[in-house]
Coordinates of C-alpha atoms and ligand atoms in Angstrom, one line a residue:
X26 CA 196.9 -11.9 168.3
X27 CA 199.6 -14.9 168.4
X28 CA 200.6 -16.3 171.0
X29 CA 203.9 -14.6 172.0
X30 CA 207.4 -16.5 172.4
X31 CA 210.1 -15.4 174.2
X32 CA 213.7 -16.1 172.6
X33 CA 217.6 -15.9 174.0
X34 CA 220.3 -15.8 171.6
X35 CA 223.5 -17.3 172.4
X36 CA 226.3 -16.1 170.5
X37 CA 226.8 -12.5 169.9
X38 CA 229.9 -12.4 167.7
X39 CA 229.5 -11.5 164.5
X40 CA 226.3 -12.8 163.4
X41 CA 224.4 -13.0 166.7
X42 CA 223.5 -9.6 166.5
X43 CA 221.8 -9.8 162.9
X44 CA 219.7 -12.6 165.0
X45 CA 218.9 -10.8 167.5
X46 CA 217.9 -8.1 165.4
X47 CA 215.5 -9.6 163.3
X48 CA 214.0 -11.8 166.1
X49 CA 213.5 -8.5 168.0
X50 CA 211.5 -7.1 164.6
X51 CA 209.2 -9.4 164.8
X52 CA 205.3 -8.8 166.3
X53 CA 204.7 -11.1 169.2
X54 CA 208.6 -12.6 169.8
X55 CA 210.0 -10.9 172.8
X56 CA 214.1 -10.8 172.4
X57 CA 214.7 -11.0 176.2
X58 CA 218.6 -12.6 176.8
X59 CA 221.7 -12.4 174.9
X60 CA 224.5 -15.1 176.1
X61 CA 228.6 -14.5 175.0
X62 CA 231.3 -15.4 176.7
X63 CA 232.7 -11.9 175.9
X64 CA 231.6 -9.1 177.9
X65 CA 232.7 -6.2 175.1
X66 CA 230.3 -7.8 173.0
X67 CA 227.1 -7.8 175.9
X68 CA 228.3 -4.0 176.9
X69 CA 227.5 -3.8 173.0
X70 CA 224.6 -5.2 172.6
X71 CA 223.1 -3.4 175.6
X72 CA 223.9 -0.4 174.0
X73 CA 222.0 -1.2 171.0
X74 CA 218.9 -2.7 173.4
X75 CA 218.6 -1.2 176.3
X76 CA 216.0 -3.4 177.7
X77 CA 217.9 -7.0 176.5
X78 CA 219.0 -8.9 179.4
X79 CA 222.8 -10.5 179.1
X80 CA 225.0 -12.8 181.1
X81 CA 228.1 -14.5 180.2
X82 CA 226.2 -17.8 181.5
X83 CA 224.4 -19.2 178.6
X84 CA 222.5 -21.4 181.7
X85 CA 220.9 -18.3 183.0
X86 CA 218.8 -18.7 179.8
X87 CA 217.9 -21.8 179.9
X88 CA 216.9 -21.5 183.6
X89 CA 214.7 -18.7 182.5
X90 CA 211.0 -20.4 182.4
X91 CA 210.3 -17.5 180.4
X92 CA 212.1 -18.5 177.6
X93 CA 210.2 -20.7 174.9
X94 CA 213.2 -21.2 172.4
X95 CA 216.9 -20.3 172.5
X96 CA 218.9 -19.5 169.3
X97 CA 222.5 -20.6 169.0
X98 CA 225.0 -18.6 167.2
X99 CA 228.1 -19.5 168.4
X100 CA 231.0 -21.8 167.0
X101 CA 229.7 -25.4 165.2
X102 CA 231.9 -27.2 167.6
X103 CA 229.8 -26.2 170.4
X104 CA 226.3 -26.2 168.9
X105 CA 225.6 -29.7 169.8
X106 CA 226.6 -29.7 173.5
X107 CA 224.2 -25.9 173.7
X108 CA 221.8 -27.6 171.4
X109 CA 220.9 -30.9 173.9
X110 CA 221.4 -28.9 177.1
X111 CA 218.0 -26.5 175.6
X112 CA 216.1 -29.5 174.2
X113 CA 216.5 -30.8 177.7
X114 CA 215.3 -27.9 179.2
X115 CA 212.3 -28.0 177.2
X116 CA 213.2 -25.4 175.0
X117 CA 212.7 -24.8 171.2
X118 CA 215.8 -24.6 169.2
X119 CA 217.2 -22.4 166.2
X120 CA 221.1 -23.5 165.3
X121 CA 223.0 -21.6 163.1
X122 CA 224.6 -23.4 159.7
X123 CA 226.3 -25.7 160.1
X124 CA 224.1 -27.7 162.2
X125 CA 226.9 -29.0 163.9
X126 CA 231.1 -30.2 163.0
X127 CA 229.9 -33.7 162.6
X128 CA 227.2 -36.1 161.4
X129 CA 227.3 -37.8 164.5
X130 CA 226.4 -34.5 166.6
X131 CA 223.4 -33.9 164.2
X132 CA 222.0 -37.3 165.0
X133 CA 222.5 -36.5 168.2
X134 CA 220.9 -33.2 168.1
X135 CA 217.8 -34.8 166.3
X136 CA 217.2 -37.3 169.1
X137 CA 217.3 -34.8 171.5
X138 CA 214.8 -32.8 170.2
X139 CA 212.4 -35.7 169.4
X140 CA 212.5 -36.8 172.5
X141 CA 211.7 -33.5 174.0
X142 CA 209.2 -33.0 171.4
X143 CA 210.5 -29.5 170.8
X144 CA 211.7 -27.9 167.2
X145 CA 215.2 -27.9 165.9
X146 CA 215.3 -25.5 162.9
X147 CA 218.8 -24.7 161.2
X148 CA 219.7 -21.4 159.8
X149 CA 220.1 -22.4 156.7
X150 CA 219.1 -18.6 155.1
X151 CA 218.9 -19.0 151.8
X152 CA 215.7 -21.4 151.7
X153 CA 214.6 -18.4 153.9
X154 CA 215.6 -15.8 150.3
X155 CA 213.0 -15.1 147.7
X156 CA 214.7 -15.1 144.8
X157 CA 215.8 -18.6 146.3
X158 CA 211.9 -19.2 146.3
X159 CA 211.2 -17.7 142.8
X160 CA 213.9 -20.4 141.1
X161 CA 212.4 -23.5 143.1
X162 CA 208.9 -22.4 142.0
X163 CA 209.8 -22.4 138.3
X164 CA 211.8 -25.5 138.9
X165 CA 208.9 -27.6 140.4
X166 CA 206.4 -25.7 138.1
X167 CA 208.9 -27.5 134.8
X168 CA 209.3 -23.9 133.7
X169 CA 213.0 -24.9 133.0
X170 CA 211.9 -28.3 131.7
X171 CA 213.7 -31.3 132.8
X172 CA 217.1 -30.2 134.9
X173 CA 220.3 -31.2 133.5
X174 CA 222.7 -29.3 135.6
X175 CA 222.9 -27.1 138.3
X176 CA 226.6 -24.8 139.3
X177 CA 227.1 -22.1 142.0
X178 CA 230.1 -20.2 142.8
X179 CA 230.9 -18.9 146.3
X180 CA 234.5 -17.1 145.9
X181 CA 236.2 -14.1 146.8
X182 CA 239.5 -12.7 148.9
X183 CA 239.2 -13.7 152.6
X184 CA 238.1 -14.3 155.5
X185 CA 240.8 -16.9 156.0
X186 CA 239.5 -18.7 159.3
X187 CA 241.9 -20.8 161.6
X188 CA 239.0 -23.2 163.0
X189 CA 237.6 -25.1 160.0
X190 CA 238.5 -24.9 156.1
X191 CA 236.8 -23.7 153.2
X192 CA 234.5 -26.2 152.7
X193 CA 232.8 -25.8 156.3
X194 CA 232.8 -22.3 156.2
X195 CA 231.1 -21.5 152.6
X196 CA 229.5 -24.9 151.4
X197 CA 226.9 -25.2 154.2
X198 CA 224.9 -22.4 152.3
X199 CA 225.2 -24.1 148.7
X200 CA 224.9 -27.9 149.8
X201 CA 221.6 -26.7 151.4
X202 CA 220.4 -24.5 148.5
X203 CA 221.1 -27.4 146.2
X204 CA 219.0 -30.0 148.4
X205 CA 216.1 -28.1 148.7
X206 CA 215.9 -26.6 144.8
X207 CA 216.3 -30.5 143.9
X208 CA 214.3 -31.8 146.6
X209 CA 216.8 -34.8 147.4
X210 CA 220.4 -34.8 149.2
X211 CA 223.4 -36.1 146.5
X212 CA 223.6 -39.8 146.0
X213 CA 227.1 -39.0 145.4
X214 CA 230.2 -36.7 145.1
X215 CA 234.0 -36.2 144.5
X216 CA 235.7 -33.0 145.3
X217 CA 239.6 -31.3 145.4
X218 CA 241.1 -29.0 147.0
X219 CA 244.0 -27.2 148.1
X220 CA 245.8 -25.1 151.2
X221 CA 247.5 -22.6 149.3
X222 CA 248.3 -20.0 152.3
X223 CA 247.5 -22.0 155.6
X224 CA 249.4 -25.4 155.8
X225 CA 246.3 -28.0 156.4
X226 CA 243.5 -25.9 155.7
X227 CA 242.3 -26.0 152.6
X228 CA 241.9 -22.3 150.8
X229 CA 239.9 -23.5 147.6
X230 CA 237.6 -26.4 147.1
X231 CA 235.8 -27.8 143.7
X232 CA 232.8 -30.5 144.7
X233 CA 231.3 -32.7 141.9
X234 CA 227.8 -33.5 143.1
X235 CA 225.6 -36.7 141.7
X236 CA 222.0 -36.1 142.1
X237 CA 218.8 -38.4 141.6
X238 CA 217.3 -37.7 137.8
X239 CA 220.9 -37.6 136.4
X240 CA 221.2 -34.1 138.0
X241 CA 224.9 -32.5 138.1
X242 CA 226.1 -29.9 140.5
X243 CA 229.3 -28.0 140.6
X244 CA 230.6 -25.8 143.8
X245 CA 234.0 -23.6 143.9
X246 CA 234.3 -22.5 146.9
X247 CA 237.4 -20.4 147.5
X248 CA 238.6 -17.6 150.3
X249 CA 241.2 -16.9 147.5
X250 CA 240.1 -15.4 144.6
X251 CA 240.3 -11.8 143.1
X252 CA 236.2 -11.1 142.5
X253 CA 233.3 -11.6 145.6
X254 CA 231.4 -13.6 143.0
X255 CA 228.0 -15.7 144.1
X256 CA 226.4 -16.4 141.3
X257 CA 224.3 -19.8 140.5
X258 CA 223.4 -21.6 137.2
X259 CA 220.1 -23.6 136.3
X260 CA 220.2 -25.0 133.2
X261 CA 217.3 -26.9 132.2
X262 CA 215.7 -28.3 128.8
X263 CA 213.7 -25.5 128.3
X264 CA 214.7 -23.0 130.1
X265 CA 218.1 -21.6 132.0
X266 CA 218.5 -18.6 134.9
X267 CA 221.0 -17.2 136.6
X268 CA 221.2 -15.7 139.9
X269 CA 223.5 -12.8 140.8
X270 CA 223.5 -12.3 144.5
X271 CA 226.2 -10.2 144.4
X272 CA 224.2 -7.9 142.2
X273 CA 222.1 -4.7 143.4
X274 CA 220.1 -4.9 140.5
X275 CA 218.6 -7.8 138.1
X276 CA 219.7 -10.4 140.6
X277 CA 217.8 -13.3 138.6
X278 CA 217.9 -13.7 134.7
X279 CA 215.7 -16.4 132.8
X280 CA 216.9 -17.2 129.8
X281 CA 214.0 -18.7 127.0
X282 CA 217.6 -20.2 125.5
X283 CA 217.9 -24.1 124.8
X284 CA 219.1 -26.6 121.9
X285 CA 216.5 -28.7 120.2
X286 CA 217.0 -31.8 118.6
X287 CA 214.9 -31.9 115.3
X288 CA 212.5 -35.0 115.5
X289 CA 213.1 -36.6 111.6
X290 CA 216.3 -37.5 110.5
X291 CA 216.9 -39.7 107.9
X292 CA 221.0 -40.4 107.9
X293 CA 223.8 -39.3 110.5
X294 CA 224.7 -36.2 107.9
X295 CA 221.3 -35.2 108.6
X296 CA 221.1 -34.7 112.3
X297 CA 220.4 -31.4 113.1
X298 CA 220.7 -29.5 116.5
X299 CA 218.2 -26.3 116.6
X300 CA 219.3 -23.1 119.2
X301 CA 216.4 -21.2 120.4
X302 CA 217.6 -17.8 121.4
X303 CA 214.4 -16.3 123.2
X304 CA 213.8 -13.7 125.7
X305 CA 215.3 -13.1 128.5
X306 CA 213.2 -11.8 131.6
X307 CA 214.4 -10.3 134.8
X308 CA 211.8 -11.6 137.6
X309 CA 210.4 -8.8 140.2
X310 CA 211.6 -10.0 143.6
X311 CA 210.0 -9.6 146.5
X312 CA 212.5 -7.4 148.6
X313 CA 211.7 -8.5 152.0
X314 CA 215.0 -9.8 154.5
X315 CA 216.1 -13.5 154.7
X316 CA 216.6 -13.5 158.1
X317 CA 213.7 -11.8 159.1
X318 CA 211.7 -14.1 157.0
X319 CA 213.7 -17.2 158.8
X320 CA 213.3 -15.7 162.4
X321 CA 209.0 -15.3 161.5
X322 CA 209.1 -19.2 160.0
X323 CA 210.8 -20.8 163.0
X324 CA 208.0 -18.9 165.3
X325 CA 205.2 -19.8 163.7
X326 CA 206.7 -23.7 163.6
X327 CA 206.9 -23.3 167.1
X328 CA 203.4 -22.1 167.0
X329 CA 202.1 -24.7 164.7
X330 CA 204.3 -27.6 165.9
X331 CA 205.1 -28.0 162.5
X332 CA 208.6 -29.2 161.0
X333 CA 210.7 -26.5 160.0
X334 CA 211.6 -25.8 155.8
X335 CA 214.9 -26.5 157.3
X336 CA 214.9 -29.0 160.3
X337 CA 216.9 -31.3 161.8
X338 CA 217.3 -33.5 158.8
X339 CA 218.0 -30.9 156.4
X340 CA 221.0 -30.0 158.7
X341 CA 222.3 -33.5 158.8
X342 CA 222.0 -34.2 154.7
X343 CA 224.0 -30.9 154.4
X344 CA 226.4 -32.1 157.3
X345 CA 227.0 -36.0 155.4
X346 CA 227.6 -34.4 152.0
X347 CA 230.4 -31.7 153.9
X348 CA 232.3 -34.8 155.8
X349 CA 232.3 -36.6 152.2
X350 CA 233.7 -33.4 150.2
X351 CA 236.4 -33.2 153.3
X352 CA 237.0 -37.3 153.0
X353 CA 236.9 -36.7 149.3
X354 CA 239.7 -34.3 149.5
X355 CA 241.7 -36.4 151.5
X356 CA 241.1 -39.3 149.3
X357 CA 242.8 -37.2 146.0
X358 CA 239.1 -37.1 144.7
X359 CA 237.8 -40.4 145.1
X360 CA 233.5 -40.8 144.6
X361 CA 232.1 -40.8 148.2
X362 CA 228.3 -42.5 148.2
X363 CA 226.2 -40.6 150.7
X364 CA 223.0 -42.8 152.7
X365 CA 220.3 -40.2 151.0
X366 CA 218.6 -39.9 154.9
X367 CA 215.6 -39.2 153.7
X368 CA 214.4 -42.6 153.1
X369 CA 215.5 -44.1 156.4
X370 CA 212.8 -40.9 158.2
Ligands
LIG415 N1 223.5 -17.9 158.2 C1 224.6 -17.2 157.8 O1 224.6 -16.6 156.7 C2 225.8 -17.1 158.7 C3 226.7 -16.1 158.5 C4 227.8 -16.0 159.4 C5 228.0 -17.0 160.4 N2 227.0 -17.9 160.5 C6 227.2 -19.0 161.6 O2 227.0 -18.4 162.8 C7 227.8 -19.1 163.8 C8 228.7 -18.0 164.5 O3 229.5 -17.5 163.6 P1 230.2 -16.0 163.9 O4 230.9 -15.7 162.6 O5 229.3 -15.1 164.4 O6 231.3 -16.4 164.9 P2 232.0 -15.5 166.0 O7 233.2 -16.2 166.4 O8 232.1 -14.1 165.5 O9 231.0 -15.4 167.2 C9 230.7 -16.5 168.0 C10 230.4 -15.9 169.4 O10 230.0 -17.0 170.3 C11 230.5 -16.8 171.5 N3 230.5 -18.1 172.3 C12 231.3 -19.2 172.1 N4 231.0 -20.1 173.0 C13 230.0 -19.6 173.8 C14 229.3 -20.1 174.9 N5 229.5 -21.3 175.4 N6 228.4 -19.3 175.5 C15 228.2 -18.0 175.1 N7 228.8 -17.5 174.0 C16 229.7 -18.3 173.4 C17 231.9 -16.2 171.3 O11 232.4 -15.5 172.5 C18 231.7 -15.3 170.1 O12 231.4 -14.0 170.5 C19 228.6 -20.1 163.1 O13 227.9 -21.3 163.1 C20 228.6 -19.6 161.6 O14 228.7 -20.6 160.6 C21 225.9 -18.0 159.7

């Protein structure tokens, strides 16, 4: 048997409770405190598990000695201050995306948890999604071939949020996705966009994203468009796929499609381009939740003392390339160069 850890979530809005859920699911992780600053949403949870504790004083956790790790599921504006206050207390730490509202805060954050030795994971779910983990296999196994260009598409009516724009509230998920299928953060990026409905909060947001390898990226976000649509596009030299995650069905889609340029060619009248229409293949998936699978990793990190898939430094690359998209904006679209933190580790 593993050793057992004992969690508190604070944060039980909207997705707190999917947390607390899937931490309570798991063998060996006892779910013991749920923090909120509203007391509807305890009286709901309680309902739900009889046995969790809750208190509208997130310290009460950390005072717990109990308490091995606390998740944080609250607004990003407050996940640094909650964030340092646990790593203080010796406690592990799982923040929800995105890692914090600043660059600066994530540094912070990072520090914090070095010096307490402790874990910092970010919820960054999609590294944590198998079809995710099917397209990065065939992508580091050169099933697609080289990688010319990768697009996703995050769009659909709603929810309009007052607190932060589009770009902070959808991004987080693709900027991550993208760093980890291409194993590097962008080395560049331009991006528009535009508040259509709320004066100063922009509604819809297009980021151009320069990777190492001459890799392209493309992201529309958007809280204002007719279709929920999250697809993403991988097209390489051999090979191209799409992912569906809208879809209940045939989420991923290889396609054996490409464009060969024939080797001998004499004159310029005789260059010839060759399409390969192949198979296409629809991969079995593994059906198992995200979240769930998130909630076991950070456990058995903490167990390990090993880094998190999605640590502190993953958080901060997706946090950089967000600030430049929102300085891009601001700029009418002029190329932001990002540090690439991964050298300066
Ligand atoms: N991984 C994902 O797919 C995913 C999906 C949705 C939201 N999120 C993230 O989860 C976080 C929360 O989002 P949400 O949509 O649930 O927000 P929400 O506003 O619905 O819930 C936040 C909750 O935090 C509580 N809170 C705020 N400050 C607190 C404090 N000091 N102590 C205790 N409770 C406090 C609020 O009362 C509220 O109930 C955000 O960072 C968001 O980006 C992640």
């Amino acid at each position: 048997m593993s050793e057992s850890i004992t969690v508190g979530v604070i944060g039980v809005g909207y997705w707190g409770p999917n947390l607390v859920r899937n931490f309570a699911s798991l063998r060996d992780v006892n779910a013991k405190w749920a923090a909120d600053l509203s007391t509807e949403r305890l009286d709901h949870m309680r309902t739900l598990y009889p046995k969790l504790e809750t208190t509208t004083n997130y310290q009460d956790i950390l005072d717990d000695p109990e308490v091995d790790a606390v998740v944080i599921a609250t607004p990003a504006d407050t996940h640094c201050k909650l964030a340092c206050e646990a790593l203080d207390r010796g406690k592990h730490v799982f923040v929800e995306k995105p890692m914090a509202s600043s660059s600066e805060d994530c540094r912070r954050m990072i520090q914090a948890a070095e010096k307490a030795k402790k874990q910092i994971m970010v919820g960054h779910t999609f590294l944590y999604n198998s079809a995710l983990h099917h397209i990065k296999r065939l992508i580091d196994d050169g099933e697609l071939g080289e990688i010319f260009y990768v697009y996703i598409n995050r769009v659909n009516l709603g929810l309009f949020r007052e607190d932060c724009n589009v770009v902070w509230d959808l991004a987080p998920h693709d900027v991550a996705i993208l760093n980890w299928l291409l194993g590097n953060p962008p080395r560049s990026l331009t991006a528009v966009g535009h508040s259509y409905v709320q004066p100063g909060i922009e509604d819809v947001a297009f980021v151009n994203l320069q990777y190492p390898n001459n890799v392209m990226a493309h992201l529309h976000v958007s809280w204002l468009d007719p279709n929920k649509i999250r697809t993403i596009t991988v097209v390489g030299s051999r090979k191209m796929l799409m992912y569906d995650d809208v879809s209940n069905t045939e989420k991923l889609r290889v396609y054996d499609k490409g464009v060969n340029v024939l080797p001998h060619y004499d004159t310029f009248g005789e260059f010839q381009l060759s399409y390969r229409y192949g198979d296409i293949s629809i991969p079995r998936l593994d059906e198992g939740e995200p979240l769930k699978n998130e909630a076991e990793h950070f456990a058995e990190c903490i167990r390990q003392n090993k880094a998190p898939r999605s640590d502190g430094y993953n958080g901060l690359e997706v946090v950089e390339a967000l600030e430049a998209a929102c300085r891009s904006i601001a700029e009418d679209g002029r190329s932001i160069e990002l540090p690439g933190v991964r050298s300066s580790r």
